[in-house]
């Protein structure tokens, strides 16, 4: 029997699967969830707790899996769908995470990049149209401190900031969300465990961390399919308006406006997801500990969203 790996993040929502799914334990595939079941709510949470990125299906079931995916995507993005915004948001969060993983893990893959780009446009339009979606997407706790999930949260917060500022060209918001989605790409390629507070980094680790924006940007800059604005966002996403960011320490007037938005959104989710700051005190912490580092208008919007 041969198996095919699939991304766990693509298995969201209440649509029953019509194929069996397996997990790999000691080089052996073990049946995990049977056809007829679905991956919503508590079951999804349990699965995320296991930090599994890949599951397996039988190779013969590939067609069924592809149909499931298409059905799920179309249902989630259909404005007339009868499914709740919560279920649709759960699915879309997973799809975005899967798109981020596909680009991050294979930077030469122009097709994966184009797919992520096209779906970012749908994602942004969904977030702008469905006010309720924002809360459901960022409300999905990043239990396994997953880098791609962090990317989706940052993309969601960045889109929300841009939407409320009202100063960003709507087409630019698509690029903004794509840059945010893969902003931390470089962490995938270093051995550094970033899913912990920065205060716990050794001096050597801190040094590796300092260069992740430049290294990530460089990794992508020569790819012909890459948008220069996405590269710029990655390069500047840790810069701050007071010049105290890194890797360069750029000043506010040297910063790309889109990168500024990603920087604010990223700072907040870094606190929540990796620094273990409780969600309800995260914006306060950002304001007090990093006063002047991020535009006040961004902080106010983040405060309205996260509380
Ligand atoms: Fe980063
Ligand atoms: Fe980040």
Short mmCIF file of N, CA and C in Angstrom, two decimals, residues 12 32 39-51 90 139-144:
data_model
loop_
_atom_site.label_atom_id
_atom_site.label_comp_id
_atom_site.label_asym_id
_atom_site.label_seq_id
_atom_site.Cartn_x
_atom_site.Cartn_y
_atom_site.Cartn_z
N UNK A 12 -9.67 21.29 7.66
CA UNK A 12 -10.43 22.05 8.66
C UNK A 12 -11.89 22.05 8.30
N UNK A 32 -5.83 7.16 11.57
CA UNK A 32 -6.14 8.17 12.59
C UNK A 32 -7.61 8.55 12.56
N UNK A 39 -12.91 17.32 10.78
CA UNK A 39 -11.83 17.86 11.61
C UNK A 39 -12.19 19.15 12.33
N UNK A 40 -13.41 19.28 12.80
CA UNK A 40 -13.78 20.55 13.44
C UNK A 40 -13.49 20.51 14.94
N UNK A 41 -13.54 21.71 15.53
CA UNK A 41 -13.52 21.91 16.98
C UNK A 41 -12.50 21.12 17.77
N UNK A 42 -12.97 20.37 18.79
CA UNK A 42 -12.06 19.70 19.73
C UNK A 42 -11.10 18.73 19.05
N UNK A 43 -11.57 18.08 17.99
CA UNK A 43 -10.72 17.10 17.31
C UNK A 43 -9.52 17.79 16.66
N UNK A 44 -9.79 18.96 16.09
CA UNK A 44 -8.74 19.75 15.47
C UNK A 44 -7.74 20.20 16.53
N UNK A 45 -8.28 20.62 17.68
CA UNK A 45 -7.45 21.10 18.78
C UNK A 45 -6.50 19.99 19.26
N UNK A 46 -7.06 18.79 19.39
CA UNK A 46 -6.25 17.65 19.83
C UNK A 46 -5.12 17.38 18.84
N UNK A 47 -5.46 17.46 17.58
CA UNK A 47 -4.50 17.20 16.52
C UNK A 47 -3.39 18.24 16.53
N UNK A 48 -3.77 19.51 16.72
CA UNK A 48 -2.77 20.59 16.76
C UNK A 48 -1.84 20.40 17.95
N UNK A 49 -2.42 19.92 19.06
CA UNK A 49 -1.63 19.68 20.26
C UNK A 49 -0.51 18.67 20.00
N UNK A 50 -0.69 17.83 19.02
CA UNK A 50 0.31 16.80 18.69
C UNK A 50 1.42 17.34 17.79
N UNK A 51 1.32 18.61 17.39
CA UNK A 51 2.33 19.27 16.54
C UNK A 51 2.58 18.53 15.23
N UNK A 90 -12.41 29.16 10.15
CA UNK A 90 -11.54 28.07 10.57
C UNK A 90 -10.89 27.41 9.35
N UNK A 139 -8.72 34.22 16.84
CA UNK A 139 -9.13 33.48 18.04
C UNK A 139 -8.64 32.04 18.03
N UNK A 140 -8.17 31.56 16.90
CA UNK A 140 -7.66 30.19 16.86
C UNK A 140 -6.26 30.16 17.42
N UNK A 141 -6.19 29.68 18.65
CA UNK A 141 -4.94 29.71 19.38
C UNK A 141 -3.85 28.92 18.65
N UNK A 142 -2.66 29.45 18.65
CA UNK A 142 -1.54 28.77 17.99
C UNK A 142 -0.90 27.79 18.97
N UNK A 143 -1.61 26.70 19.22
CA UNK A 143 -1.23 25.75 20.28
C UNK A 143 0.14 25.13 20.07
N UNK A 144 0.50 24.88 18.81
CA UNK A 144 1.80 24.25 18.56
C UNK A 144 2.87 25.27 18.18
#
